[in-house]
Amino acid sequence: MSVLSLEQFMTTPPEQMPYDIIIVGAGSAGAVLAARLSEDEQTRVLLLEYGPSFDPDGYPELLYSGNIIAANGDQRYEWCYYASPVSQPDPVYTPRGKTLGGSSAINAAVACRALPWDFERITAKGLKGWKYEDVLPYYKKMETYPLGEDKYHGREGPLPIHQMTLEEITPVQRATLEAAWQLGFARVEDFNHPEANNGAGPNPMNIINGVRVNTGMAWLTRKVRQRPNLTIVYGALTDKLIVEENRVKGVQLADGEQCFARQTILSAGAYGSAAILLRSGIGPRHHLESLSIPVVKEAPVGERLRDHAFYWINFAGKAELKGHEHPVVAAQIWTNSSFAKSAREMDIAISPSHLLPADLSPTGVAFSLGLELMHCSSTGYIRLKSRDPHDAPEIALNHLTTEDDMRRMVECFRLARLLADMPPLRQLIEYEISPGASVGDDESDIRQALAQGVSTLQHPCSTAPMGPPDDPCAVVDENGCLYGLHDLRVIDASILPEIPLINLNPTIIMMAEKLADALRNDIHEERKNGIHQAGKQRQNNETIVRRHSRRRWFSGCGSRRTS
């Protein structure tokens, strides 16, 4: 139909808006789902997003620039969440995107996929349809990548991927790679080749001519936004689900407005989807009862939060590097520590970047080696502070709180220091700013520095994980259908049962592509079997009255039931 503000949406006659599917959140998953599901002209889709809407070519620089990450903390486009500290002196800044495109509009745009090893871990849990060969077609479907083997890469997908070259990256990034190669690391030409990606090289990026291409641009194109069966509403903060007799009928917004459809999909991200479930009475009983939220379905929502731990080693660079600091992120070393089970378990990474403020260096040039722990066993949680949807949730990331995580990160720290001492990189360094000379090679000192300085790589997941019915940690099945309730799916980073060993965004997009197909197949089967009964639920439209709200009814298809 169009892109509407919440005010415009509320003045639209309900009879003009019968929806089959409501999608909450227009980020890495939600934008993809809306575009794919509305390809079927008979399926009417309502996409709800709290953040602002922009024309695909009209995003502000804070969101489109590949050299700005997390929108510089601008609350118009970013949720500005903070996680509770463990050993850190202050709460941990935990940015999440708030616009069409979600966190794909504020991230570093590194377009690396999860590994076959990641999907072996998922299928080992008994989940079907998640082998590497099952997901590869959807990784290909999502991208346009002109290089590499046809076997592994797509040529006509919505998301353009650019392989950075040595000539395009900065002197610091080149020197870091050269140092790694001198240490014997392999030269990686394609980090998304499943059998040749352990080593060092420039990144594949979804940045084209300096523009970060987010899902709001790539999937929600002008043509898609003009579809008569797709309505996008921005400024719409979802409070909770509306559940009647174990069926999710739709959602209630923060202002009391109610939207109904036969199928509801939560795609509000690892924090947002979990918070909506909890406010809806779906979660741990003790937590819900502590806030006087009636328990609709007891489930381990928010209890298994995972995130990649991140730590900066910061340097003052030589003055002659000034003016050679873009792109801010463009290369990495991705490899395995000595604690990995095999070379296929690439559990640590180091990324040279130019995100440190220049005024922290007397030379006017500062850069960092970012230490990234990809295999994380530390578990955090997300809980509600109150029932108010405007209140930020309580987030605990608990980075480096297991011995396994800490020892891997110590090894990553030492590798970064070794790289900095290799001739290609050493000649560009004035001195190490932090943690600095006070932290030598004594392991206890390194551990203390890591514990006090660890932060987030901004990859939260697993707050409503997939799993088989007998898995006590599982909230949804392999198609994202919530156990114990009908007509609700969660499709975003929340449902990952394990955190992949790399950036999440391409994998979340892939999952949305895959599960959109699964839902479309369910819709097709229901239509074929005669379950599609247009207008059946609207028979009660005149008999149900809610104060301060209107019921917006669906007519159309349904989804597979769960038990």
Coordinates of C-alpha atoms in Angstrom, one line a residue:
M1 CA 0.0 0.0 0.0
S2 CA 2.6 2.6 1.1
V3 CA 5.0 3.7 3.8
L4 CA 3.0 5.4 6.6
S5 CA 3.7 7.2 9.9
L6 CA 1.9 5.7 12.9
E7 CA -0.4 8.8 12.9
Q8 CA -1.3 8.2 9.2
F9 CA -1.8 4.5 9.9
M10 CA -4.2 5.1 12.8
T11 CA -6.5 7.2 10.6
T12 CA -6.8 4.6 7.9
P13 CA -10.1 2.8 7.9
P14 CA -9.6 -0.7 9.3
E15 CA -11.6 -2.3 6.4
Q16 CA -8.9 -1.1 4.0
M17 CA -6.2 -3.1 5.9
P18 CA -6.9 -6.8 6.2
Y19 CA -3.5 -8.3 6.9
D20 CA -2.3 -11.9 6.6
I21 CA 1.1 -11.4 8.3
I22 CA 2.4 -8.8 10.7
I23 CA 6.2 -8.5 10.9
V24 CA 7.6 -6.6 13.9
G25 CA 10.9 -5.0 13.1
A26 CA 12.3 -3.9 9.7
G27 CA 15.9 -4.8 10.3
S28 CA 18.3 -7.5 8.9
A29 CA 15.5 -10.1 9.0
G30 CA 12.3 -8.1 8.9
A31 CA 13.0 -6.1 5.8
V32 CA 13.9 -9.3 3.9
L33 CA 10.8 -11.1 5.1
A34 CA 8.5 -8.2 4.2
A35 CA 9.9 -8.1 0.7
R36 CA 9.8 -11.8 0.1
L37 CA 6.4 -12.6 1.6
S38 CA 4.8 -9.7 -0.3
E39 CA 6.0 -11.1 -3.6
D40 CA 2.8 -13.1 -3.4
E41 CA 0.1 -10.6 -4.3
Q42 CA -2.5 -12.6 -2.3
T43 CA -0.5 -12.2 0.9
R44 CA -1.0 -8.9 2.7
V45 CA 1.8 -7.9 4.9
L46 CA 2.1 -5.2 7.6
L47 CA 5.6 -4.3 8.6
L48 CA 6.0 -2.4 11.9
E49 CA 9.2 -0.4 12.7
Y50 CA 9.8 2.0 15.6
G51 CA 12.6 3.9 13.9
P52 CA 12.3 6.5 11.1
S53 CA 11.8 5.7 7.4
F54 CA 14.0 6.9 4.6
D55 CA 13.8 6.6 0.8
P56 CA 16.3 4.0 -0.3
D57 CA 18.5 6.8 -1.7
G58 CA 17.7 9.2 1.1
Y59 CA 19.4 7.8 4.3
P60 CA 21.4 10.4 6.2
E61 CA 25.2 10.2 6.3
L62 CA 25.1 8.7 9.8
L63 CA 23.4 5.7 8.4
Y64 CA 24.8 5.4 4.9
S65 CA 28.5 6.1 5.5
G66 CA 30.6 3.0 5.7
N67 CA 33.0 5.0 7.8
I68 CA 30.5 5.7 10.6
I69 CA 29.5 2.8 12.9
A70 CA 26.5 2.8 15.4
A71 CA 25.3 6.1 14.0
N72 CA 27.8 7.8 16.4
G73 CA 25.3 7.0 19.1
D74 CA 22.5 9.2 17.7
Q75 CA 19.4 8.2 19.6
R76 CA 17.2 8.9 16.5
Y77 CA 18.7 5.9 14.8
E78 CA 20.1 3.8 17.6
W79 CA 18.5 2.3 20.7
C80 CA 21.5 3.3 22.9
Y81 CA 21.3 0.2 25.2
Y82 CA 23.9 -0.5 27.9
A83 CA 24.8 -3.9 29.4
S84 CA 25.7 -4.4 33.0
P85 CA 29.5 -4.4 33.7
V86 CA 31.2 -7.5 35.1
S87 CA 34.8 -6.2 35.8
Q88 CA 34.5 -3.2 33.6
P89 CA 34.4 0.2 35.3
D90 CA 31.3 1.3 33.4
P91 CA 28.3 -0.1 31.7
V92 CA 29.0 -1.6 28.2
Y93 CA 27.6 0.4 25.3
T94 CA 25.5 -2.0 23.2
P95 CA 24.2 -0.3 20.1
R96 CA 21.3 -1.6 18.0
G97 CA 19.8 0.0 14.9
K98 CA 16.5 1.8 14.8
T99 CA 15.4 2.5 11.3
L100 CA 14.3 0.6 8.1
G101 CA 17.3 -1.7 7.8
G102 CA 17.8 -2.0 11.6
S103 CA 21.3 -2.9 12.7
S104 CA 22.3 -3.5 9.1
A105 CA 22.2 0.3 8.8
I106 CA 24.8 0.9 11.6
N107 CA 27.1 -2.1 11.4
A108 CA 30.7 -2.5 10.0
A109 CA 29.2 -4.1 6.9
V110 CA 31.7 -7.0 6.9
A111 CA 29.9 -9.6 4.6
C112 CA 31.3 -12.8 5.9
R113 CA 29.2 -15.9 6.2
A114 CA 29.0 -18.5 9.0
L115 CA 31.2 -21.6 8.5
P116 CA 30.2 -25.2 7.7
W117 CA 31.4 -26.0 11.2
D118 CA 28.7 -23.6 12.6
F119 CA 25.9 -25.5 10.9
E120 CA 27.4 -28.8 12.0
R121 CA 26.9 -27.6 15.6
I122 CA 23.3 -26.6 14.8
T123 CA 22.3 -29.9 13.1
A124 CA 24.0 -31.8 16.0
K125 CA 21.2 -30.5 18.2
G126 CA 18.7 -32.4 16.1
L127 CA 17.5 -29.5 13.9
K128 CA 16.6 -30.4 10.4
G129 CA 17.2 -28.3 7.3
W130 CA 20.2 -26.4 8.6
K131 CA 23.1 -28.3 7.0
Y132 CA 25.6 -26.1 5.1
E133 CA 24.3 -27.5 1.8
D134 CA 20.7 -26.5 2.9
V135 CA 21.7 -22.8 3.6
L136 CA 24.2 -22.3 0.8
P137 CA 21.4 -21.6 -1.8
Y138 CA 20.1 -18.8 0.4
Y139 CA 23.5 -17.2 1.0
K140 CA 23.7 -17.2 -2.8
K141 CA 20.2 -15.9 -3.3
M142 CA 20.9 -12.8 -1.1
E143 CA 24.0 -11.5 -2.8
T144 CA 25.4 -10.1 -6.0
Y145 CA 29.1 -10.9 -5.9
P146 CA 31.1 -10.8 -9.2
L147 CA 34.1 -12.9 -8.0
G148 CA 34.7 -16.4 -6.7
E149 CA 33.3 -19.7 -7.7
D150 CA 29.7 -20.0 -9.0
K151 CA 29.3 -23.0 -6.7
Y152 CA 29.6 -20.7 -3.7
H153 CA 28.4 -17.2 -4.8
G154 CA 25.3 -15.5 -6.1
R155 CA 25.3 -13.2 -9.0
E156 CA 21.8 -11.6 -9.0
G157 CA 20.8 -11.1 -5.3
P158 CA 19.6 -7.9 -3.7
L159 CA 22.7 -7.2 -1.6
P160 CA 25.8 -6.1 -3.6
I161 CA 29.1 -7.4 -2.1
H162 CA 32.4 -5.8 -2.9
Q163 CA 35.7 -7.6 -2.3
M164 CA 38.2 -5.1 -0.9
T165 CA 41.7 -5.1 -2.5
L166 CA 45.1 -4.3 -1.1
E167 CA 45.1 -1.1 -3.0
E168 CA 41.8 0.1 -1.4
I169 CA 42.6 -0.6 2.2
T170 CA 44.7 1.7 4.5
P171 CA 48.4 1.5 5.1
V172 CA 47.8 0.2 8.6
Q173 CA 45.4 -2.5 7.3
R174 CA 47.9 -3.6 4.6
A175 CA 50.8 -3.7 7.1
T176 CA 48.7 -5.9 9.5
L177 CA 48.1 -8.3 6.7
E178 CA 51.7 -8.3 5.6
A179 CA 52.8 -9.0 9.2
A180 CA 50.3 -11.9 9.4
W181 CA 51.6 -13.3 6.1
Q182 CA 55.2 -13.0 7.4
L183 CA 54.1 -15.1 10.4
G184 CA 52.9 -17.8 8.1
F185 CA 49.2 -17.1 7.9
A186 CA 47.6 -18.0 4.5
R187 CA 46.6 -15.3 2.0
V188 CA 42.8 -15.4 1.9
E189 CA 41.2 -14.4 -1.4
D190 CA 37.6 -15.2 -0.4
F191 CA 36.6 -15.4 3.2
N192 CA 33.3 -17.0 2.1
H193 CA 34.9 -20.0 0.4
P194 CA 34.2 -22.7 2.9
E195 CA 37.5 -24.5 2.4
A196 CA 40.0 -21.6 2.0
N197 CA 39.2 -19.0 4.6
N198 CA 41.6 -19.5 7.5
G199 CA 44.2 -16.7 7.3
A200 CA 44.5 -13.0 6.5
G201 CA 43.1 -10.8 3.8
P202 CA 40.9 -7.9 2.8
N203 CA 37.2 -8.3 3.7
P204 CA 34.2 -8.7 1.5
M205 CA 32.0 -5.7 2.4
N206 CA 28.4 -4.6 1.6
I207 CA 29.7 -1.1 1.1
I208 CA 29.6 0.3 -2.5
N209 CA 31.3 3.6 -3.3
G210 CA 31.4 4.4 0.4
V211 CA 27.7 3.6 1.0
R212 CA 26.7 0.9 3.4
V213 CA 23.9 -1.0 1.7
N214 CA 21.4 -2.0 4.4
T215 CA 18.4 -4.3 4.0
G216 CA 16.0 -1.3 3.9
M217 CA 17.7 -0.2 0.7
A218 CA 18.4 -3.6 -0.9
W219 CA 15.1 -5.4 -0.2
L220 CA 12.7 -2.6 0.5
T221 CA 13.3 -0.8 -2.8
R222 CA 11.0 1.9 -4.1
K223 CA 9.2 -0.7 -6.3
V224 CA 8.7 -3.1 -3.3
R225 CA 7.4 -0.3 -1.1
Q226 CA 4.8 0.5 -3.7
R227 CA 3.2 -3.0 -3.6
P228 CA -0.5 -2.7 -2.8
N229 CA -0.3 -5.7 -0.5
L230 CA 2.6 -4.3 1.7
T231 CA 2.1 -1.6 4.3
I232 CA 5.1 -0.3 6.2
V233 CA 4.5 1.7 9.3
Y234 CA 7.3 3.6 11.0
G235 CA 7.2 5.2 14.5
A236 CA 5.3 2.1 15.7
L237 CA 6.6 0.7 19.0
T238 CA 5.3 -2.8 19.7
D239 CA 4.4 -3.5 23.3
K240 CA 3.3 -7.1 23.3
L241 CA 1.6 -9.9 21.6
I242 CA -2.2 -10.5 21.8
V243 CA -2.8 -14.1 22.8
E244 CA -6.1 -15.8 23.0
E245 CA -6.5 -19.5 23.7
N246 CA -2.9 -20.3 22.8
R247 CA -3.1 -18.4 19.6
V248 CA -1.3 -15.2 18.8
K249 CA -3.8 -12.9 17.1
G250 CA -1.6 -9.9 16.6
V251 CA 0.2 -7.2 18.5
Q252 CA -0.5 -4.3 20.7
L253 CA 1.5 -1.1 20.2
A254 CA 2.7 1.1 23.0
D255 CA -0.1 3.6 22.5
G256 CA -2.8 0.8 22.8
E257 CA -3.4 0.4 19.0
Q258 CA -4.0 -3.2 18.1
C259 CA -3.1 -4.9 14.8
F260 CA -4.4 -8.4 14.0
A261 CA -3.4 -10.9 11.5
R262 CA -3.3 -14.7 11.1
Q263 CA 0.4 -14.9 11.4
T264 CA 2.8 -12.8 13.5
I265 CA 6.5 -12.7 13.1
L266 CA 8.9 -11.1 15.6
S267 CA 12.0 -9.8 13.9
A268 CA 12.9 -7.1 16.4
G269 CA 16.4 -8.5 17.1
A270 CA 17.9 -10.5 19.9
Y271 CA 17.0 -7.8 22.5
G272 CA 13.7 -6.5 21.0
S273 CA 12.1 -9.8 20.2
A274 CA 13.0 -11.2 23.6
A275 CA 11.6 -8.1 25.3
I276 CA 8.3 -8.3 23.4
L277 CA 8.0 -12.0 24.3
L278 CA 8.6 -11.3 28.0
R279 CA 6.1 -8.4 28.1
S280 CA 3.6 -10.8 26.5
G281 CA 4.0 -13.3 29.3
I282 CA 6.2 -15.7 27.5
G283 CA 9.4 -16.4 29.4
P284 CA 10.7 -17.6 32.8
R285 CA 8.0 -17.8 35.3
H286 CA 10.0 -16.3 38.2
H287 CA 10.9 -13.2 36.1
L288 CA 7.4 -12.6 34.8
E289 CA 5.8 -13.0 38.2
S290 CA 8.4 -10.5 39.7
L291 CA 6.9 -7.9 37.4
S292 CA 3.3 -9.1 37.9
I293 CA 3.1 -10.2 34.2
P294 CA 0.6 -13.0 33.8
V295 CA 2.3 -16.1 32.6
V296 CA 1.0 -17.1 29.1
K297 CA 3.8 -19.6 28.3
E298 CA 6.8 -20.6 30.5
A299 CA 9.9 -20.6 28.3
P300 CA 13.6 -19.8 28.6
V301 CA 13.4 -16.5 26.8
G302 CA 16.4 -14.3 27.3
E303 CA 18.3 -16.9 29.4
R304 CA 21.0 -17.8 26.9
L305 CA 22.2 -14.6 25.4
R306 CA 25.4 -14.9 23.5
D307 CA 27.7 -12.2 22.0
H308 CA 31.2 -12.0 20.6
A309 CA 33.6 -10.5 23.1
F310 CA 35.7 -7.6 21.7
Y311 CA 38.8 -5.8 23.0
W312 CA 40.9 -2.9 21.6
I313 CA 44.6 -2.6 21.7
N314 CA 45.1 1.0 20.7
F315 CA 48.1 2.7 19.1
A316 CA 49.4 6.1 18.3
G317 CA 50.3 6.0 14.7
K318 CA 53.0 7.8 12.8
A319 CA 52.0 11.4 11.8
E320 CA 52.5 10.6 8.1
L321 CA 49.5 8.3 8.2
K322 CA 47.1 11.2 8.7
G323 CA 44.6 11.4 5.9
H324 CA 45.0 7.6 5.2
E325 CA 42.4 6.3 7.7
H326 CA 39.5 5.3 5.4
P327 CA 38.0 2.8 5.1
V328 CA 37.8 2.4 8.9
V329 CA 37.3 -1.4 8.6
A330 CA 38.4 -3.4 5.7
A331 CA 40.6 -6.4 6.6
Q332 CA 41.1 -9.2 9.1
I333 CA 43.0 -12.2 10.3
W334 CA 40.5 -15.0 11.0
T335 CA 42.1 -18.2 12.4
N336 CA 42.0 -20.8 15.1
S337 CA 43.7 -20.7 18.5
S338 CA 45.5 -23.6 20.0
F339 CA 42.4 -24.4 22.0
A340 CA 40.2 -24.9 18.9
K341 CA 39.2 -28.5 18.2
S342 CA 40.4 -28.2 14.6
A343 CA 41.6 -25.6 12.0
R344 CA 37.9 -25.5 10.9
E345 CA 36.9 -24.0 14.3
M346 CA 38.1 -20.4 13.6
D347 CA 37.7 -19.1 17.0
I348 CA 39.7 -15.8 17.1
A349 CA 40.0 -12.9 14.8
I350 CA 41.9 -9.6 14.7
S351 CA 40.7 -6.5 12.7
P352 CA 42.8 -3.4 12.2
S353 CA 40.6 -0.3 12.3
H354 CA 40.5 3.5 12.5
L355 CA 37.7 4.1 14.9
L356 CA 39.7 5.4 17.8
P357 CA 39.4 9.2 18.1
A358 CA 42.5 10.9 16.7
D359 CA 42.7 13.3 19.7
L360 CA 43.8 10.4 21.9
S361 CA 47.1 10.4 20.0
P362 CA 49.7 13.2 20.2
T363 CA 50.5 12.5 16.5
G364 CA 46.8 13.1 15.5
V365 CA 46.7 9.5 14.2
A366 CA 45.2 6.6 16.2
F367 CA 44.3 3.1 15.2
S368 CA 43.4 -0.2 16.9
L369 CA 43.8 -3.9 16.6
G370 CA 40.4 -5.3 17.5
L371 CA 40.5 -8.6 19.2
E372 CA 37.5 -10.7 18.4
L373 CA 36.5 -13.9 20.3
M374 CA 34.4 -15.8 17.8
H375 CA 33.8 -19.0 19.9
C376 CA 32.1 -17.9 23.0
S377 CA 30.9 -20.0 25.9
S378 CA 30.1 -17.2 28.3
T379 CA 26.3 -16.8 28.6
G380 CA 24.4 -13.6 29.4
Y381 CA 20.8 -12.7 29.7
I382 CA 18.2 -10.1 28.9
R383 CA 15.3 -9.3 31.3
L384 CA 12.8 -6.5 31.7
K385 CA 13.3 -3.7 34.1
S386 CA 9.6 -2.9 33.9
R387 CA 6.5 -3.6 31.9
D388 CA 6.9 -0.3 30.1
P389 CA 7.9 -0.8 26.4
H390 CA 9.7 2.5 26.5
D391 CA 12.1 1.3 29.1
A392 CA 15.4 -0.3 28.1
P393 CA 15.8 -3.9 29.1
E394 CA 18.3 -5.2 31.6
I395 CA 21.2 -6.7 29.5
A396 CA 24.1 -8.8 30.9
L397 CA 26.6 -10.0 28.3
N398 CA 29.0 -11.6 30.8
H399 CA 31.9 -11.6 28.4
L400 CA 35.0 -13.7 29.3
T401 CA 33.4 -15.2 32.4
T402 CA 34.4 -18.8 31.4
E403 CA 37.9 -20.0 31.6
D404 CA 37.6 -21.3 28.0
D405 CA 36.8 -17.9 26.7
M406 CA 39.5 -16.1 28.7
R407 CA 42.3 -18.4 27.6
R408 CA 41.4 -18.1 23.9
M409 CA 41.3 -14.3 24.3
V410 CA 44.6 -14.2 26.0
E411 CA 46.1 -16.1 23.0
C412 CA 44.4 -13.6 20.7
F413 CA 45.9 -10.7 22.7
R414 CA 49.4 -12.1 22.4
L415 CA 49.0 -12.7 18.7
A416 CA 48.0 -9.0 18.3
R417 CA 51.0 -7.9 20.2
L418 CA 53.2 -10.1 18.0
L419 CA 51.7 -8.6 14.9
A420 CA 52.4 -5.1 16.2
D421 CA 56.0 -6.0 16.7
M422 CA 56.5 -7.4 13.2
P423 CA 58.4 -5.0 10.9
P424 CA 55.5 -4.0 8.5
L425 CA 53.4 -2.8 11.4
R426 CA 56.0 -1.7 13.9
Q427 CA 57.3 1.0 11.5
L428 CA 53.8 2.6 11.6
I429 CA 53.5 2.7 15.4
E430 CA 54.6 5.5 17.6
Y431 CA 53.6 3.7 20.8
E432 CA 50.8 1.6 22.3
I433 CA 48.2 3.8 24.0
S434 CA 46.3 1.1 25.8
P435 CA 46.5 -1.1 27.6
G436 CA 50.1 0.3 27.3
A437 CA 53.5 -0.6 28.8
S438 CA 52.0 -1.4 32.2
V439 CA 50.6 -4.6 30.8
G440 CA 53.5 -6.8 29.7
D441 CA 53.3 -10.5 28.9
D442 CA 52.5 -11.7 32.4
E443 CA 49.3 -13.7 31.9
S444 CA 47.6 -12.4 35.1
D445 CA 48.1 -8.8 33.9
I446 CA 46.7 -9.7 30.5
R447 CA 43.7 -11.3 32.0
Q448 CA 43.0 -8.3 34.2
A449 CA 43.3 -5.9 31.3
L450 CA 41.0 -8.0 29.2
A451 CA 38.4 -8.4 32.0
Q452 CA 38.4 -4.6 32.6
G453 CA 38.3 -3.6 29.0
V454 CA 36.2 -6.2 27.2
S455 CA 33.3 -4.9 25.1
T456 CA 30.9 -6.1 22.6
L457 CA 31.3 -6.8 18.9
Q458 CA 27.6 -6.0 18.6
H459 CA 26.5 -9.5 17.7
P460 CA 23.9 -10.5 20.3
C461 CA 21.9 -13.7 19.6
S462 CA 20.3 -16.8 21.0
T463 CA 17.7 -15.2 23.3
A464 CA 14.9 -17.4 21.9
P465 CA 17.0 -20.3 20.5
M466 CA 15.9 -23.0 18.0
G467 CA 15.9 -26.6 19.3
P468 CA 14.1 -29.9 19.1
P469 CA 11.0 -30.3 21.4
D470 CA 13.0 -32.1 24.1
D471 CA 15.7 -29.4 24.3
P472 CA 15.2 -27.5 27.6
C473 CA 16.9 -24.4 26.1
A474 CA 14.7 -24.3 23.0
V475 CA 12.0 -21.6 22.5
V476 CA 11.2 -22.2 18.8
D477 CA 11.5 -25.1 16.3
E478 CA 13.7 -25.2 13.2
N479 CA 11.2 -22.9 11.4
G480 CA 11.1 -20.3 14.1
C481 CA 7.6 -21.4 15.3
L482 CA 7.2 -20.9 19.1
Y483 CA 6.6 -24.0 21.1
G484 CA 3.2 -24.1 22.8
L485 CA 1.6 -21.2 20.9
H486 CA 0.0 -21.1 17.4
D487 CA 0.6 -18.5 14.7
L488 CA 3.8 -17.0 16.0
R489 CA 7.3 -17.1 14.6
V490 CA 10.5 -15.5 15.7
I491 CA 12.9 -14.9 12.8
D492 CA 16.0 -13.0 13.6
A493 CA 19.3 -13.5 15.6
S494 CA 17.3 -14.5 18.7
I495 CA 16.7 -18.0 17.3
L496 CA 20.4 -19.0 16.6
P497 CA 21.1 -21.9 19.0
E498 CA 24.8 -21.2 18.8
I499 CA 26.7 -18.0 18.0
P500 CA 28.4 -18.3 14.6
L501 CA 32.2 -17.9 14.4
I502 CA 31.9 -14.6 12.5
N503 CA 29.8 -11.4 12.0
L504 CA 26.1 -12.2 12.1
N505 CA 24.4 -9.9 9.5
P506 CA 24.8 -12.1 6.4
T507 CA 23.7 -15.2 8.3
I508 CA 20.6 -13.4 9.7
I509 CA 19.7 -12.3 6.1
M510 CA 20.2 -15.8 4.9
M511 CA 17.9 -17.2 7.7
A512 CA 15.2 -14.7 6.7
E513 CA 15.4 -15.8 3.0
K514 CA 15.2 -19.4 4.0
L515 CA 12.4 -19.1 6.5
A516 CA 10.4 -16.8 4.2
D517 CA 10.5 -19.7 1.8
A518 CA 9.3 -22.1 4.5
L519 CA 6.4 -19.8 5.4
R520 CA 5.4 -19.3 1.8
N521 CA 5.4 -23.1 1.3
D522 CA 3.1 -23.4 4.4
I523 CA 0.8 -20.7 2.9
H524 CA 0.7 -22.6 -0.4
E525 CA -0.2 -25.9 1.3
E526 CA -3.0 -24.3 3.3
R527 CA -4.4 -22.8 0.2
K528 CA -4.2 -26.0 -1.7
N529 CA -5.8 -27.9 1.2
G530 CA -8.7 -25.4 1.5
I531 CA -7.6 -23.9 4.8
H532 CA -7.6 -20.5 3.3
Q533 CA -11.0 -19.0 4.3
A534 CA -11.1 -15.3 3.5
G535 CA -12.9 -13.2 6.0
K536 CA -13.7 -16.0 8.4
Q537 CA -12.3 -14.2 11.4
R538 CA -13.8 -10.9 10.4
Q539 CA -17.3 -12.3 11.2
N540 CA -16.7 -11.3 14.8
N541 CA -15.4 -7.8 13.8
E542 CA -18.5 -5.9 15.0
T543 CA -18.8 -7.8 18.3
I544 CA -15.4 -7.0 19.7
V545 CA -14.7 -3.6 21.1
R546 CA -11.4 -2.5 22.7
R547 CA -11.3 1.0 24.3
H548 CA -8.7 3.4 22.8
S549 CA -8.0 0.9 19.9
R550 CA -9.3 -0.6 16.7
R551 CA -8.9 -4.2 15.7
R552 CA -7.4 -4.5 12.3
W553 CA -8.4 -7.9 10.9
F554 CA -6.9 -10.2 8.5
S555 CA -8.3 -12.3 5.8
G556 CA -6.2 -14.8 4.1
C557 CA -3.6 -17.5 4.6
G558 CA -2.3 -19.1 7.8
S559 CA 0.8 -20.8 8.8
R560 CA 1.8 -24.2 10.0
R561 CA 0.6 -25.0 13.5
T562 CA 2.9 -25.8 16.3
S563 CA 2.2 -27.7 19.5

